[in-house]
Tab-separated table of N, CA, C and O in Angstrom:
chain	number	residue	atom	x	y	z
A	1	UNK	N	-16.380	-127.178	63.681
A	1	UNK	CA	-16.678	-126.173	64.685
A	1	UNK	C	-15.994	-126.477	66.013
A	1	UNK	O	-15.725	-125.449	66.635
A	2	UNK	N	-15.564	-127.860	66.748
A	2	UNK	CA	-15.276	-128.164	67.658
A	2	UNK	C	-13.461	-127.831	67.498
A	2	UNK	O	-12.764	-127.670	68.500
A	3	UNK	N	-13.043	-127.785	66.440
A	3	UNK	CA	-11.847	-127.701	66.380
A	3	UNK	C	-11.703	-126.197	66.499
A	3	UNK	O	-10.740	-125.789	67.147
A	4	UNK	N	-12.683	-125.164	65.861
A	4	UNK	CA	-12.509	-123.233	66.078
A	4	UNK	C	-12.940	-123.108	68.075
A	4	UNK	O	-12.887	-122.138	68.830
A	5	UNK	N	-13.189	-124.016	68.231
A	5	UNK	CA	-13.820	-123.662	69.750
A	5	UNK	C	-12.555	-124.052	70.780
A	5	UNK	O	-12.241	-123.377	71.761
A	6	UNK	N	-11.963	-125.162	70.388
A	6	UNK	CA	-10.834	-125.577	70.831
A	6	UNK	C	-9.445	-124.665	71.006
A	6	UNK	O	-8.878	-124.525	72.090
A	7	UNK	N	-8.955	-124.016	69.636
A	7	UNK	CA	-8.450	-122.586	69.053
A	7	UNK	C	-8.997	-121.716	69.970
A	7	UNK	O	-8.271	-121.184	70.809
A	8	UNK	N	-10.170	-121.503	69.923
A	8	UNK	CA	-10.734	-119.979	70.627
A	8	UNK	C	-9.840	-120.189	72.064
A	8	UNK	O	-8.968	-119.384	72.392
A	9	UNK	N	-10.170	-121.333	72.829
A	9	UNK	CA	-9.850	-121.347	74.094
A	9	UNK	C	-8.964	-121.262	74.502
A	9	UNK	O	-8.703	-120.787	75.607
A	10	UNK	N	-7.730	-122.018	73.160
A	10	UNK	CA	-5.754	-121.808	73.455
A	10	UNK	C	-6.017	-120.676	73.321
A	10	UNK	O	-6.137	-120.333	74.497
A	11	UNK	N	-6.270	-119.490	72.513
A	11	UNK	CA	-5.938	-118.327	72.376
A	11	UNK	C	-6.632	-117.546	73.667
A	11	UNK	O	-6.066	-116.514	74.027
A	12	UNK	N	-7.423	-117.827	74.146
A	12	UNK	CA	-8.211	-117.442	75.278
A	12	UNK	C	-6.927	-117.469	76.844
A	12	UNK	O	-6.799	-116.619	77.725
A	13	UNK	N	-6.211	-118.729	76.660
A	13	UNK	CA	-5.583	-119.117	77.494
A	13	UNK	C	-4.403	-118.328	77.530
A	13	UNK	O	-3.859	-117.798	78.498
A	14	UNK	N	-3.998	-118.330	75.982
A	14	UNK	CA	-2.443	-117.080	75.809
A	14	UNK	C	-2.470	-115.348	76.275
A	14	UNK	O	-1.643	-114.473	76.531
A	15	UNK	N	-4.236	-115.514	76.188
A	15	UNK	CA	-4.385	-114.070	76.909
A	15	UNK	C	-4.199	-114.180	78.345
A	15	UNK	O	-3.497	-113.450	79.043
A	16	UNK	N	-4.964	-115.253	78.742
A	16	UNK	CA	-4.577	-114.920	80.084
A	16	UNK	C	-3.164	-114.812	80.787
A	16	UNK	O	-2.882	-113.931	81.600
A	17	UNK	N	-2.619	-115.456	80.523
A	17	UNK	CA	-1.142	-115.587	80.334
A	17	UNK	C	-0.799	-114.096	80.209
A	17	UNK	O	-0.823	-113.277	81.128
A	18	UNK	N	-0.503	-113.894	79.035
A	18	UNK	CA	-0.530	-111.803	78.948
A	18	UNK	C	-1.164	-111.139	79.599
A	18	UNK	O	-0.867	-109.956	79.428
A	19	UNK	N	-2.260	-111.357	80.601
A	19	UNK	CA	-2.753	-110.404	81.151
A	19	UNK	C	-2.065	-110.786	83.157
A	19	UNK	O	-1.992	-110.119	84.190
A	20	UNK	N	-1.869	-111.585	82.925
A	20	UNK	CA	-0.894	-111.862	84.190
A	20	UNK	C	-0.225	-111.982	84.216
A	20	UNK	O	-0.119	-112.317	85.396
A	21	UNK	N	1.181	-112.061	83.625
A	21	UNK	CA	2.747	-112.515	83.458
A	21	UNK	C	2.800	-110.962	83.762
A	21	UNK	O	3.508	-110.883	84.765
A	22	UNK	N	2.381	-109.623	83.376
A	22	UNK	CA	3.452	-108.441	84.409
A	22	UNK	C	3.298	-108.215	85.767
A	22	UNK	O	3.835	-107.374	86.489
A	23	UNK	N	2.153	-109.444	86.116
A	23	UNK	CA	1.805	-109.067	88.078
A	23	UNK	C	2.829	-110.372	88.261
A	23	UNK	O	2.836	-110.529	89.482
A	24	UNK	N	3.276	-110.898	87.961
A	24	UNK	CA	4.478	-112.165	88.224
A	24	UNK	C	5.692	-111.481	87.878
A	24	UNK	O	6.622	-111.424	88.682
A	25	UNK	N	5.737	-111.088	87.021
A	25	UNK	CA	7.370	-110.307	86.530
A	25	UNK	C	7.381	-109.450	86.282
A	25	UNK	O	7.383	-109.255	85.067
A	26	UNK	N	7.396	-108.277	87.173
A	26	UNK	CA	7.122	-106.740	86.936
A	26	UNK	C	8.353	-106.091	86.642
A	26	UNK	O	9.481	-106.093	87.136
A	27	UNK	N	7.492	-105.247	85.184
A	27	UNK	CA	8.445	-104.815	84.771
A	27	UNK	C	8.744	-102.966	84.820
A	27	UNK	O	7.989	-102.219	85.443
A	28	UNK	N	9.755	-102.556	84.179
A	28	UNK	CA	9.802	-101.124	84.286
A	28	UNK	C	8.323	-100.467	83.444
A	28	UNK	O	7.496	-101.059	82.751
A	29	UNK	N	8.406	-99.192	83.797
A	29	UNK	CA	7.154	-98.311	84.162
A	29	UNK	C	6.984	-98.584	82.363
A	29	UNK	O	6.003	-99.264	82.064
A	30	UNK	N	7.684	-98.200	81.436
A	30	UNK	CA	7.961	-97.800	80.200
A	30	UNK	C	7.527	-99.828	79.229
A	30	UNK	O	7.337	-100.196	78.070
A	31	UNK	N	7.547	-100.129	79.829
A	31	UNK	CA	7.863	-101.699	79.440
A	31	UNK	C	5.855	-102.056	79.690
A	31	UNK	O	5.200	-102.630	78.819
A	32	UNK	N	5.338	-101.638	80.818
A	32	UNK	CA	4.017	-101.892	81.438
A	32	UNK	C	3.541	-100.670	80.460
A	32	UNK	O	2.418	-100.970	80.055
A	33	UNK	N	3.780	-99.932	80.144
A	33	UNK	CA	3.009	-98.905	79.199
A	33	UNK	C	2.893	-99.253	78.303
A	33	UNK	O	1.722	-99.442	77.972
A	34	UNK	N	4.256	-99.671	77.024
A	34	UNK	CA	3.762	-100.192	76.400
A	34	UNK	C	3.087	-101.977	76.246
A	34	UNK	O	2.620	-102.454	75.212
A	35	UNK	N	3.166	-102.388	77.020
A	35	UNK	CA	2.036	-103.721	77.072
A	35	UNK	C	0.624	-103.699	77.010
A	35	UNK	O	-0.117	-104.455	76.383
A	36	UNK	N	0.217	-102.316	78.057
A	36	UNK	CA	-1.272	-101.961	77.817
A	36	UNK	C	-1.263	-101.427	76.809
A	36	UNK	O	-2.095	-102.109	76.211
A	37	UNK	N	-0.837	-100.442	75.891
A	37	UNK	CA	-0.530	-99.834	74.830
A	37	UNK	C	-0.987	-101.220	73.577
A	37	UNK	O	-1.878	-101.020	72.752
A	38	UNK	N	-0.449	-102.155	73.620
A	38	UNK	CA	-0.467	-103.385	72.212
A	38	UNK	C	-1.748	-103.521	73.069
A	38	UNK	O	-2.645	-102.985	72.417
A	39	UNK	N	-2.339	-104.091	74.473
A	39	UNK	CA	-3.803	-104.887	74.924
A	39	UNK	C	-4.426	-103.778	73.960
A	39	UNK	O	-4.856	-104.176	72.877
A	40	UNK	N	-4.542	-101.905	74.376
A	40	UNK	CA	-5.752	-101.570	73.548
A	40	UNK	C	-5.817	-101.163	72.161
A	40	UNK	O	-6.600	-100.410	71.581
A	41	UNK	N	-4.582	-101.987	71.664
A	41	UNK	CA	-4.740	-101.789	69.841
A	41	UNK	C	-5.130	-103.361	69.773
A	41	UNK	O	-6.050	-103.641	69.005
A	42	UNK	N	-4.708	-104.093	70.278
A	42	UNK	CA	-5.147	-105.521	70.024
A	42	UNK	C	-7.031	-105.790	70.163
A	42	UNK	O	-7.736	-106.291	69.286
A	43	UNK	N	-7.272	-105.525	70.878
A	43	UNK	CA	-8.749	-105.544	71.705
A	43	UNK	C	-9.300	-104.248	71.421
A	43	UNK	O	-8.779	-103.413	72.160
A	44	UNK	N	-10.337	-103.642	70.468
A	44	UNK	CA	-10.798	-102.892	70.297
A	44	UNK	C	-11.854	-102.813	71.682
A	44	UNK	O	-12.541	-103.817	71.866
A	45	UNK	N	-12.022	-101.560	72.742
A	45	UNK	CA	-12.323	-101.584	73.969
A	45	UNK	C	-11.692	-101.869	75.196
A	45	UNK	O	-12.100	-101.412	76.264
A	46	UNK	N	-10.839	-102.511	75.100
A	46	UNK	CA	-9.863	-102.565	76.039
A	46	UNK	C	-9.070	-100.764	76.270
A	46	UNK	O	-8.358	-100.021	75.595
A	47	UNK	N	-9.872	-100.722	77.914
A	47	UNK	CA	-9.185	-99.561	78.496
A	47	UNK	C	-8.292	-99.900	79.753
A	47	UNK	O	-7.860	-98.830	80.183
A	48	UNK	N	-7.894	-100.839	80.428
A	48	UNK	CA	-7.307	-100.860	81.812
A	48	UNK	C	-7.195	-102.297	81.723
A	48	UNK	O	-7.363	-103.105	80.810
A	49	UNK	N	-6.761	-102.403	83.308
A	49	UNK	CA	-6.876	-103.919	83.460
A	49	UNK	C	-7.963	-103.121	84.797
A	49	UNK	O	-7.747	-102.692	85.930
A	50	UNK	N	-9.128	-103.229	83.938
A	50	UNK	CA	-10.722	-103.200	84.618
A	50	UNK	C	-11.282	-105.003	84.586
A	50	UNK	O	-10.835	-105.824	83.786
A	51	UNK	N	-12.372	-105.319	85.691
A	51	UNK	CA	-12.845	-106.438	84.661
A	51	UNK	C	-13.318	-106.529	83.779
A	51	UNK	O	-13.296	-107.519	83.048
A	52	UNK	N	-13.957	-105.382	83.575
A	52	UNK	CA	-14.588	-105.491	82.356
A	52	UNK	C	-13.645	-105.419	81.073
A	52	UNK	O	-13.711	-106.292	80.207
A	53	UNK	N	-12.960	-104.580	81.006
A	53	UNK	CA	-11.830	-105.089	80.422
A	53	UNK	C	-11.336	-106.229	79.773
A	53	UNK	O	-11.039	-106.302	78.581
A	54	UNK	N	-11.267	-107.088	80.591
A	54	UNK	CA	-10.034	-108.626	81.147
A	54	UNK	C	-11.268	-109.211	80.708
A	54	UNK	O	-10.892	-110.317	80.320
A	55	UNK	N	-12.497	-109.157	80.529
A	55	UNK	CA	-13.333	-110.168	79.966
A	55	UNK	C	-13.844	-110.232	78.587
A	55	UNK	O	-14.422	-111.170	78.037
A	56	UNK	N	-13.434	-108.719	77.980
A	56	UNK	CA	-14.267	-107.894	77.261
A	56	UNK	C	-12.873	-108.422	76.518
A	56	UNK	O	-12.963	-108.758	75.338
A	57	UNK	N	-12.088	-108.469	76.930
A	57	UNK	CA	-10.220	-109.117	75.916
A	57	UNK	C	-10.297	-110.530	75.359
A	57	UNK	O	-9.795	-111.105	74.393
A	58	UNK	N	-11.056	-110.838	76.269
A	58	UNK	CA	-10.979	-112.946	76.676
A	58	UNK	C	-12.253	-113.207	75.536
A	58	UNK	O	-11.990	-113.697	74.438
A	59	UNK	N	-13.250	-112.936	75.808
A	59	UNK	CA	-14.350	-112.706	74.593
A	59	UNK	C	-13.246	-112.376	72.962
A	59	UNK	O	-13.203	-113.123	71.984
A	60	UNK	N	-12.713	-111.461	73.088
A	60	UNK	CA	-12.379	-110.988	71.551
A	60	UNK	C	-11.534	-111.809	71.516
A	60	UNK	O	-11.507	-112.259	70.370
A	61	UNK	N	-10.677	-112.361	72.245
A	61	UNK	CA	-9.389	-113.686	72.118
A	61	UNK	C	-10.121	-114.743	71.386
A	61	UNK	O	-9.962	-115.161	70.239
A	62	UNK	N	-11.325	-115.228	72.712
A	62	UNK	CA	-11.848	-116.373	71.403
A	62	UNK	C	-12.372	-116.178	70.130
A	62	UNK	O	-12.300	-117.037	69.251
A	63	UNK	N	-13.032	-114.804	69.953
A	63	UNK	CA	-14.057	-114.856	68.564
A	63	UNK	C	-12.228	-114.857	67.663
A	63	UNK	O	-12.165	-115.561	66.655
A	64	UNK	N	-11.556	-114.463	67.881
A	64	UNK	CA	-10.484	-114.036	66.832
A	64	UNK	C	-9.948	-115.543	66.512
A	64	UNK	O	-10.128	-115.957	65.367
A	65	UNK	N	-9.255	-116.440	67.524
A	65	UNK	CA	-9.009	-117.686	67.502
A	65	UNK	C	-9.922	-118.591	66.717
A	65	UNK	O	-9.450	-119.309	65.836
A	66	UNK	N	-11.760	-118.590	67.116
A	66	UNK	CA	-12.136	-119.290	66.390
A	66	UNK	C	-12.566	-118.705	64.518
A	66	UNK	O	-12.592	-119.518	63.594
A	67	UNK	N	-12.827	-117.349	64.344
A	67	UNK	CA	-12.267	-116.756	63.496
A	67	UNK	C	-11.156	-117.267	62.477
A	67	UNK	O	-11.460	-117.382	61.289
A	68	UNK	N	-9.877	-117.574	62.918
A	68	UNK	CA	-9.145	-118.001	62.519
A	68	UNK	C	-9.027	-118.666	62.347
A	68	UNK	O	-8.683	-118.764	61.169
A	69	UNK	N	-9.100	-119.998	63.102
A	69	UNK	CA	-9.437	-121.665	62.458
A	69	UNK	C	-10.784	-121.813	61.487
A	69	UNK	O	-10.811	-122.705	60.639
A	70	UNK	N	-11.673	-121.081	61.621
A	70	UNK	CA	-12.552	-121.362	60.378
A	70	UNK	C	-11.515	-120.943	59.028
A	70	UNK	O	-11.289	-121.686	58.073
A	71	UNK	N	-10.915	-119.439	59.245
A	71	UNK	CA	-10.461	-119.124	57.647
A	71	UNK	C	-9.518	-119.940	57.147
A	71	UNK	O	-9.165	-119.925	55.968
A	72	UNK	N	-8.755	-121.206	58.628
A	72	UNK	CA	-8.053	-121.606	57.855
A	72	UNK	C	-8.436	-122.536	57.102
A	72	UNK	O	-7.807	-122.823	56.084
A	73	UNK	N	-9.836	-123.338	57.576
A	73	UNK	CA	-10.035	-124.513	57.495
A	73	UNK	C	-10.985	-124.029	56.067
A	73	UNK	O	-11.424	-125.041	55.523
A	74	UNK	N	-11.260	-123.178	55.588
A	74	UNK	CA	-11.616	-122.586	54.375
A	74	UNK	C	-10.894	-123.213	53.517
A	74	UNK	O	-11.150	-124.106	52.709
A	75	UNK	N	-9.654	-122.458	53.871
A	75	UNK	CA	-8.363	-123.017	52.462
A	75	UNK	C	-7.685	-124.134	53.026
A	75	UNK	O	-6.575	-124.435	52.587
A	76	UNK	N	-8.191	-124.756	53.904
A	76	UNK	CA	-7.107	-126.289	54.027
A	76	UNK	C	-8.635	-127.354	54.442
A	76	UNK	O	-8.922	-127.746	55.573
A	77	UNK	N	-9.411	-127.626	53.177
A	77	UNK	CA	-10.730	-128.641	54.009
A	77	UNK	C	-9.540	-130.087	54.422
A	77	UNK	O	-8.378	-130.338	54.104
A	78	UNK	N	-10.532	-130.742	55.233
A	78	UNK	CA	-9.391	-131.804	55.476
A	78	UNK	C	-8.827	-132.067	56.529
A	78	UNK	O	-8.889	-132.972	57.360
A	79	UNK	N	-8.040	-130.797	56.337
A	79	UNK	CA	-6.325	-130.508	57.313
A	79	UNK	C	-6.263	-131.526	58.681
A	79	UNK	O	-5.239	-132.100	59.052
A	80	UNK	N	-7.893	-131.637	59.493
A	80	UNK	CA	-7.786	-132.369	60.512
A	80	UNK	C	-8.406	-133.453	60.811
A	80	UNK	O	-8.464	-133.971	61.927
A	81	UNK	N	-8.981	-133.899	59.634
A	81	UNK	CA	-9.444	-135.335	58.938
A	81	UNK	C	-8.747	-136.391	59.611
A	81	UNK	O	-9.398	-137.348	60.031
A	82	UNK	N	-7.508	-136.338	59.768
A	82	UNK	CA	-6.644	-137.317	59.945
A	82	UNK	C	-6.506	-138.273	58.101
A	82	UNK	O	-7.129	-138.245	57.039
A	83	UNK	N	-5.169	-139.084	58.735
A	83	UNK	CA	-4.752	-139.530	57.601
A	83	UNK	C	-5.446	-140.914	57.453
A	83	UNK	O	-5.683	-141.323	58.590
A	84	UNK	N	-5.907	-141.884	56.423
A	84	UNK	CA	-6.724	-143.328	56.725
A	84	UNK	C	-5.334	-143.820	55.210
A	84	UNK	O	-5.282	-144.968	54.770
């Protein structure tokens, strides 16, 4: 579990990253459309960059991240065992 929580949070972190890299490097009108365009197919609820929004993204970042390290750790038991 400490390892899906760990996951949740990189992926938590890559959002944030995406949700601020176009106020650092702004881009054309068509380029910012479609970016929010992938946030509200990615994030079911995601309408704006509201806060509620931007938190309501960061929430679904982690459940998906830790999500994902469980299914992997389904089909790989072990994997982070380390080697003895």
């Amino acid at each position: 579990m400490t390892h899906a929580a760990r996951v949740g949070v990189f992926i938590v972190l890559l959002y944030i990253i995406c949700i601020v890299w176009p106020m650092i490097y702004p881009y054309s009108n068509e380029v910012l459309a479609f970016h929010l365009l992938s946030l509200k197919l990615t994030f079911p609820g995601f309408v704006g960059y509201t806060v509620g929004s931007i938190v309501w993204g960061g929430v679904l970042s982690f459940i998906y991240g830790a999500v994902a390290s469980l299914v992997v750790h389904a089909f790989h038991r072990g994997c982070c065992s380390g080697k003895k």
